[in-house]
Short mmCIF file of C-alpha atoms in Angstrom, two decimals:
data_model
loop_
_atom_site.label_atom_id
_atom_site.label_comp_id
_atom_site.label_asym_id
_atom_site.label_seq_id
_atom_site.Cartn_x
_atom_site.Cartn_y
_atom_site.Cartn_z
CA MET X 61 0.12 -0.04 -0.18
CA THR X 62 1.33 3.27 -1.14
CA ALA X 63 1.58 6.35 1.29
CA PHE X 64 -1.86 8.45 0.89
CA ALA X 65 -4.15 10.79 2.85
CA LEU X 66 -8.31 11.58 2.66
CA TYR X 67 -9.13 14.87 4.97
CA ARG X 68 -12.40 16.25 5.07
CA LEU X 69 -12.46 20.62 6.65
CA PRO X 70 -15.38 20.91 9.21
CA HIS X 71 -18.52 21.41 6.94
CA ALA X 72 -17.03 21.21 3.71
CA ASP X 73 -19.37 18.73 1.00
CA SER X 74 -16.29 17.57 -0.41
CA TYR X 75 -12.80 15.74 0.70
CA THR X 76 -8.93 15.49 -1.25
CA ARG X 77 -7.15 12.61 -1.69
CA VAL X 78 -3.34 13.15 -1.56
CA GLU X 79 -0.82 10.09 -2.82
CA GLY X 80 2.82 10.56 -2.88
CA GLU X 81 6.47 10.33 -1.56
CA VAL X 82 7.16 10.31 2.43
CA ALA X 83 9.80 12.26 3.23
CA GLU X 84 10.99 11.45 7.16
CA TYR X 85 11.78 14.42 9.95
CA GLN X 86 13.19 14.86 13.50
CA SER X 87 11.57 17.68 14.86
CA CYS X 88 8.59 20.63 13.98
CA ALA X 89 11.57 23.01 13.26
CA GLN X 90 12.43 21.33 10.15
CA LEU X 91 9.07 21.86 8.91
CA ASN X 92 10.15 24.94 7.58
CA GLY X 93 9.09 25.43 3.78
CA VAL X 94 7.87 22.05 3.97
CA SER X 95 4.74 21.27 1.92
CA GLY X 96 2.51 18.29 1.90
CA PHE X 97 0.18 16.33 4.65
CA VAL X 98 1.81 15.90 7.47
CA VAL X 99 1.98 13.53 10.00
CA ALA X 100 3.08 13.70 13.88
CA PRO X 101 3.56 11.81 16.63
CA PHE X 102 3.54 13.27 20.27
CA GLU X 103 7.23 11.72 20.79
CA VAL X 104 9.69 12.55 17.90
CA ARG X 105 11.92 9.25 17.25
CA PRO X 106 14.40 8.00 14.91
CA ASP X 107 11.44 5.20 14.99
CA GLN X 108 8.65 7.26 15.07
CA PRO X 109 9.27 10.66 12.88
CA ILE X 110 7.42 13.00 11.68
CA VAL X 111 6.06 11.88 7.80
CA VAL X 112 5.38 14.01 5.01
CA ILE X 113 3.33 13.08 2.08
CA GLN X 114 4.83 15.52 -0.48
CA SER X 115 2.31 15.21 -3.41
CA VAL X 116 3.04 13.59 -6.25
CA GLU X 117 -1.08 13.57 -6.86
CA CYS X 118 -3.92 16.38 -5.24
CA ARG X 119 -7.58 15.75 -6.06
CA THR X 120 -11.41 16.97 -4.45
CA GLU X 121 -13.90 14.34 -4.58
CA SER X 122 -17.31 15.20 -3.58
CA LEU X 123 -18.58 13.42 -0.67
CA GLU X 124 -21.10 10.49 -2.34
CA PHE X 125 -23.04 8.34 1.02
CA ALA X 126 -25.14 5.19 0.46
CA THR X 127 -27.78 5.49 2.03
CA ALA X 128 -27.79 2.62 4.27
CA ILE X 129 -25.35 5.18 6.15
CA PRO X 130 -27.58 7.02 8.51
CA SER X 131 -27.47 10.79 8.73
CA ALA X 132 -26.10 12.84 11.97
CA GLU X 133 -28.85 14.18 12.77
CA THR X 134 -31.23 11.02 12.78
CA THR X 135 -28.43 8.86 14.47
CA ALA X 136 -27.45 10.68 17.32
CA ALA X 137 -29.66 9.74 19.72
CA ALA X 138 -29.70 5.82 19.32
CA HIS X 139 -25.53 5.89 19.07
CA SER X 140 -25.91 7.73 22.57
CA THR X 141 -27.34 4.68 24.35
CA LEU X 142 -25.53 2.01 22.15
CA HIS X 143 -22.45 2.44 24.30
CA THR X 144 -22.32 3.05 27.73
CA PRO X 145 -19.50 3.71 30.12
CA HIS X 146 -18.14 1.49 31.34
CA SER X 147 -18.80 0.79 35.73
CA THR X 148 -15.18 -0.48 36.50
CA LEU X 149 -11.68 0.98 36.13
CA ASN X 150 -9.64 -0.58 34.21
CA GLU X 151 -6.47 -1.85 36.81
CA SER X 152 -3.89 -0.78 34.44
CA TYR X 153 -5.83 2.95 33.71
CA ALA X 154 -6.36 3.08 37.79
CA ILE X 155 -2.74 2.68 38.59
CA ASP X 156 -1.67 5.52 36.24
CA PHE X 157 -3.88 7.84 37.27
CA ALA X 158 -2.65 7.26 41.11
CA ASN X 159 0.97 7.85 39.58
CA PHE X 160 0.06 11.19 37.90
CA HIS X 161 -2.86 12.78 40.13
CA SER X 162 0.70 11.92 42.94
CA GLN X 163 2.55 14.74 41.53
CA LEU X 164 0.36 17.12 40.59
CA ARG X 165 -0.39 16.56 44.82
CA GLN X 166 3.13 17.62 44.80
CA GLY X 167 2.53 20.50 43.25
CA THR X 168 5.23 19.22 40.11
CA PHE X 169 2.96 20.24 37.58
CA ARG X 170 -0.26 22.49 37.06
CA LYS X 171 -1.95 19.86 34.75
CA ILE X 172 -1.23 16.92 33.28
CA VAL X 173 -3.27 14.82 30.68
CA LEU X 174 -3.11 11.01 30.79
CA ALA X 175 -4.21 8.95 28.02
CA ARG X 176 -5.23 5.43 27.20
CA CYS X 177 -5.76 2.80 24.45
CA ALA X 178 -8.16 0.46 23.91
CA ASP X 179 -8.64 -2.24 21.19
CA GLU X 180 -11.55 -3.02 19.94
CA PRO X 181 -12.13 -6.39 17.05
CA THR X 182 -13.21 -5.59 13.64
CA PRO X 183 -15.20 -6.66 10.71
CA ALA X 184 -13.48 -9.61 9.07
CA ALA X 185 -13.65 -7.55 6.14
CA ILE X 186 -12.98 -3.54 7.55
CA ASP X 187 -12.31 -0.89 4.74
CA PRO X 188 -10.55 1.94 6.02
CA GLU X 189 -11.61 3.85 3.08
CA ALA X 190 -15.92 3.12 3.87
CA LEU X 191 -14.81 4.57 7.88
CA PHE X 192 -13.74 7.94 6.42
CA LEU X 193 -16.87 8.16 4.74
CA ARG X 194 -19.00 7.17 7.77
CA ALA X 195 -16.73 9.74 9.78
CA CYS X 196 -17.30 12.16 7.21
CA ARG X 197 -21.20 11.82 7.97
CA LEU X 198 -21.12 11.65 11.48
CA TYR X 199 -19.70 14.17 12.02
CA PRO X 200 -19.40 17.35 9.90
CA ARG X 201 -18.12 19.57 12.86
CA MET X 202 -14.80 17.56 13.03
CA PHE X 203 -11.88 17.03 10.45
CA ILE X 204 -11.71 13.57 9.41
CA ALA X 205 -8.57 12.43 8.04
CA LEU X 206 -7.83 9.12 7.46
CA VAL X 207 -4.09 8.19 6.35
CA HIS X 208 -1.63 5.39 5.61
CA THR X 209 2.52 5.20 5.24
CA PRO X 210 4.96 3.03 5.87
CA GLN X 211 6.49 4.46 8.85
CA SER X 212 3.31 5.14 10.69
CA GLY X 213 0.49 2.56 9.90
CA THR X 214 -2.90 3.63 9.25
CA TRP X 215 -4.95 6.02 11.26
CA LEU X 216 -8.28 7.84 11.71
CA THR X 217 -9.16 10.40 13.53
CA ALA X 218 -12.09 12.28 13.76
CA THR X 219 -10.96 15.56 16.02
CA PRO X 220 -12.67 19.04 17.04
CA GLU X 221 -8.95 20.42 17.49
CA ILE X 222 -7.00 23.13 15.45
CA LEU X 223 -3.38 23.19 16.14
CA LEU X 224 -2.51 25.56 13.08
CA GLU X 225 -4.10 27.32 10.04
CA GLY X 226 -4.11 29.95 7.66
CA ARG X 227 -2.46 31.33 4.49
CA GLY X 228 -0.22 34.57 3.47
CA ARG X 229 0.38 36.50 7.05
CA GLU X 230 -3.37 35.14 8.81
CA TRP X 231 -3.93 32.93 10.85
CA ARG X 232 -5.52 31.09 13.80
CA THR X 233 -5.16 28.72 16.55
CA ILE X 234 -7.94 27.71 19.30
CA ALA X 235 -7.58 26.79 22.93
CA LEU X 236 -9.52 23.70 23.28
CA ALA X 237 -10.32 22.20 26.80
CA GLY X 238 -13.17 20.70 28.88
CA THR X 239 -15.16 18.00 28.14
CA MET X 240 -18.76 17.05 29.14
CA ARG X 241 -20.94 14.81 27.52
CA LEU X 242 -24.34 15.30 25.48
CA GLU X 243 -27.18 13.37 26.41
CA GLY X 244 -31.28 12.91 25.87
CA ASP X 245 -32.40 16.32 24.60
CA GLN X 246 -28.97 17.78 25.11
CA LEU X 247 -28.09 15.74 21.87
CA ARG X 248 -30.56 18.42 19.48
CA GLY X 249 -28.69 21.22 20.54
CA GLU X 250 -25.09 22.38 20.25
CA GLY X 251 -24.74 22.39 23.98
CA GLU X 252 -25.38 25.95 24.56
CA CYS X 253 -26.95 25.50 28.14
CA THR X 254 -23.86 23.62 29.04
CA THR X 255 -23.19 24.34 32.72
CA TRP X 256 -19.05 23.72 33.34
CA SER X 257 -17.53 23.22 35.99
CA THR X 258 -14.63 24.84 38.06
CA LYS X 259 -12.26 22.22 37.17
CA ASN X 260 -13.74 22.48 33.24
CA ILE X 261 -13.33 26.44 33.66
CA GLU X 262 -9.21 25.95 35.03
CA GLU X 263 -8.50 23.81 32.95
CA GLN X 264 -9.45 25.29 29.52
CA ARG X 265 -7.91 28.69 30.85
CA ILE X 266 -4.27 27.41 31.53
CA VAL X 267 -4.46 25.58 27.78
CA ALA X 268 -5.61 29.44 26.64
CA THR X 269 -2.88 31.20 28.41
CA TYR X 270 -0.24 29.23 27.46
CA ILE X 271 -1.00 29.48 23.79
CA ALA X 272 -1.36 33.10 23.76
CA GLU X 273 2.48 33.08 25.46
CA CYS X 274 3.73 30.90 22.76
CA LEU X 275 2.52 33.31 20.11
CA GLU X 276 4.06 36.72 22.43
CA GLN X 277 7.84 34.97 21.00
CA PHE X 278 5.95 34.83 17.52
CA THR X 279 4.09 37.99 16.84
CA ALA X 280 2.54 41.02 18.77
CA ASP X 281 -0.25 41.37 16.74
CA PHE X 282 -2.97 38.60 18.43
CA SER X 283 -6.67 38.57 19.56
CA GLU X 284 -8.32 35.94 21.66
CA GLN X 285 -11.88 35.07 21.49
CA GLY X 286 -13.67 33.05 23.90
CA PRO X 287 -14.24 30.88 25.77
CA ARG X 288 -17.67 29.33 24.31
CA THR X 289 -19.14 26.35 24.20
CA VAL X 290 -18.52 23.97 21.24
CA ARG X 291 -19.48 20.37 20.34
CA ALA X 292 -18.03 17.78 19.32
CA ALA X 293 -19.83 14.59 18.29
CA ASN X 294 -21.50 14.15 21.79
CA LEU X 295 -19.39 16.19 23.89
CA VAL X 296 -18.52 19.55 24.30
CA HIS X 297 -15.96 21.30 24.93
CA LEU X 298 -14.93 25.20 26.01
CA ARG X 299 -13.11 26.69 23.01
CA SER X 300 -11.08 29.92 22.83
CA ASP X 301 -10.14 31.37 19.10
CA PHE X 302 -6.94 32.86 18.72
CA THR X 303 -6.18 34.91 15.16
CA PHE X 304 -2.73 36.66 14.89
CA THR X 305 -0.26 37.67 11.74
CA LEU X 306 3.20 36.61 11.01
CA PRO X 307 5.43 38.51 9.40
CA ASP X 308 6.99 35.30 7.42
CA SER X 309 5.27 32.86 7.05
CA ARG X 310 8.54 30.46 6.30
CA HIS X 311 8.90 29.54 9.71
CA ILE X 312 5.71 28.06 10.41
CA GLY X 313 7.98 25.25 11.59
CA ASP X 314 9.42 27.21 13.97
CA LEU X 315 5.99 28.09 15.73
CA LEU X 316 4.82 24.23 15.45
CA GLN X 317 7.81 23.82 17.66
CA ALA X 318 6.34 25.89 20.01
CA LEU X 319 2.84 25.19 20.06
CA HIS X 320 3.00 21.44 20.10
CA PRO X 321 2.48 19.28 21.84
CA THR X 322 0.25 21.62 24.15
CA PRO X 323 -1.61 21.55 27.67
CA ALA X 324 -4.36 20.01 25.86
CA VAL X 325 -2.73 17.02 25.96
CA CYS X 326 0.42 17.09 27.45
CA GLY X 327 0.23 19.73 30.69
CA LEU X 328 2.84 22.20 32.70
CA PRO X 329 5.14 23.00 33.10
CA LYS X 330 5.28 21.50 29.35
CA ARG X 331 8.72 19.96 29.04
CA GLU X 332 8.36 18.43 32.53
CA ALA X 333 4.80 16.78 31.89
CA PHE X 334 6.23 15.55 28.60
CA ARG X 335 9.18 13.90 30.00
CA PHE X 336 7.09 12.36 32.73
CA ILE X 337 4.26 11.26 30.27
CA VAL X 338 7.01 9.55 27.86
CA GLY X 339 8.53 7.78 30.95
CA ASN X 340 5.37 6.82 32.81
CA GLU X 341 2.03 6.15 30.92
CA ARG X 342 1.97 2.70 30.10
CA THR X 343 0.42 2.32 26.83
CA PRO X 344 3.02 4.51 24.28
CA ARG X 345 1.05 7.29 22.00
CA ARG X 346 2.57 7.09 19.26
CA TYR X 347 0.32 9.21 16.25
CA TYR X 348 -2.04 10.17 19.12
CA SER X 349 -2.34 13.53 20.29
CA GLY X 350 0.14 14.57 17.62
CA PHE X 351 -1.29 16.04 14.79
CA MET X 352 -1.77 16.14 11.10
CA GLY X 353 -2.79 18.03 7.99
CA MET X 354 -2.02 19.69 5.15
CA LEU X 355 1.04 22.35 5.39
CA ASP X 356 1.28 24.38 3.23
CA PRO X 357 3.00 28.02 3.49
CA GLN X 358 2.39 29.19 0.15
CA ALA X 359 -1.57 28.21 0.03
CA GLU X 360 -3.59 26.80 2.58
CA THR X 361 -2.50 24.69 6.08
CA HIS X 362 -4.83 22.85 8.17
CA LEU X 363 -2.99 20.80 10.82
CA TYR X 364 -5.26 19.59 13.95
CA VAL X 365 -4.52 17.56 16.95
CA SER X 366 -4.95 14.04 16.42
CA LEU X 367 -7.82 13.25 18.89
CA ARG X 368 -10.36 10.76 18.76
CA CYS X 369 -8.90 8.40 16.96
CA MET X 370 -7.89 4.80 15.57
CA ASN X 371 -4.76 2.78 14.22
CA ILE X 372 -6.31 -0.10 12.55
CA ASP X 373 -4.13 -2.38 12.09
CA GLY X 374 -5.06 -5.74 10.42
CA ALA X 375 -7.64 -7.50 12.67
CA ARG X 376 -8.01 -4.91 15.91
CA CYS X 377 -8.32 -1.43 15.68
CA HIS X 378 -6.62 0.81 18.70
CA LEU X 379 -8.55 3.58 19.91
CA TYR X 380 -7.28 5.96 22.10
CA ALA X 381 -8.20 8.92 24.15
CA GLY X 382 -6.98 11.03 27.36
CA GLY X 383 -8.22 13.39 29.83
CA GLY X 384 -6.67 16.38 31.14
CA LEU X 385 -5.87 16.68 35.11
CA LEU X 386 -5.83 18.63 37.72
CA LYS X 387 -5.31 18.10 41.46
CA GLU X 388 -9.41 17.83 41.77
CA SER X 389 -9.96 15.42 39.43
CA THR X 390 -11.05 11.55 40.14
CA SER X 391 -10.42 8.51 38.63
CA GLU X 392 -13.76 7.41 37.93
CA GLN X 393 -15.05 11.19 36.76
CA GLU X 394 -11.81 10.97 33.89
CA TRP X 395 -12.25 7.03 33.00
CA GLN X 396 -15.60 8.08 32.17
CA GLU X 397 -14.72 11.19 30.47
CA THR X 398 -12.24 8.61 28.47
CA GLU X 399 -14.43 6.60 27.64
CA ALA X 400 -16.74 9.15 25.67
CA LYS X 401 -14.52 10.49 23.65
CA LEU X 402 -13.69 6.61 22.70
CA GLU X 403 -17.07 6.68 21.82
CA THR X 404 -16.20 8.21 19.02
CA MET X 405 -14.69 5.56 17.28
CA ARG X 406 -16.74 3.17 18.40
CA ARG X 407 -19.12 4.08 17.11
CA LEU X 408 -17.63 3.80 13.43
CA ILE X 409 -16.50 0.27 13.91
CA GLY X 410 -19.82 -1.10 16.07
#
């Protein structure tokens, strides 16, 4: 199978197919001046590089759906009851939570993100492109991407989180954090009546403050709007939008180096939290909580954090999810949050 990527931007009625040769990079800073479809891991290593599909062929195709694939509107309530969060904590997750949470109680971190992986059996004749089209149908608000490279394997993501978008001098990013599950009649709206806890508000503010500090290194011309409640599948999040100008887009890689990984998937202090996660999380994240999308400083860039994703691996799919821990977090609440996030991918194969 040659390297390829399919991606659909939020609310678009068409998707783009990219095929080509793959180049490898060992840091985001090396992406300065690079164009192509980027697939970056959480932790860049020689055996886990940033890969870029440098387009030999790039074409746009209309989304045409089989009638057997139900619409997002008619299935929202039904899907909300297909998989209920597991009531029993996984022992491995409980051990990880205790380890991570102890660092918060000691004051080592202000926030740290704990992720986990759930393996799900797949139908005998699973078709990744069919899953991609189904995700496009079910999740119109999200960035949907299916990518395969020899280095990364095959990944499908449906993510609401922009890492970096723009062209020329005009750019934007977001701070997305805080999670609540929509149920029952709430699924008919956009979560506008959501009441947010102090924990969720604090978590989102930590992320927004960090992004503002990153942008200050590259531009004096930026503005923040929010936070506001936004919906993603059966979940809602708190989101702040940052718009800014860059005098020179040839150094996008340097900005990505500063932004990635954001506290939304890592923690603060960032460097120390990153090292702790890499050294202590029982399941390596691989390309989960990295980022992917089109990078083209001369045209348009659309890069998204790789959340709500799965690695399609033969007869099994490895589903990934995580949550931000603060001092007041409890293991049961965080487990239920990851269960709700895993549901995004479970719906596609269930």
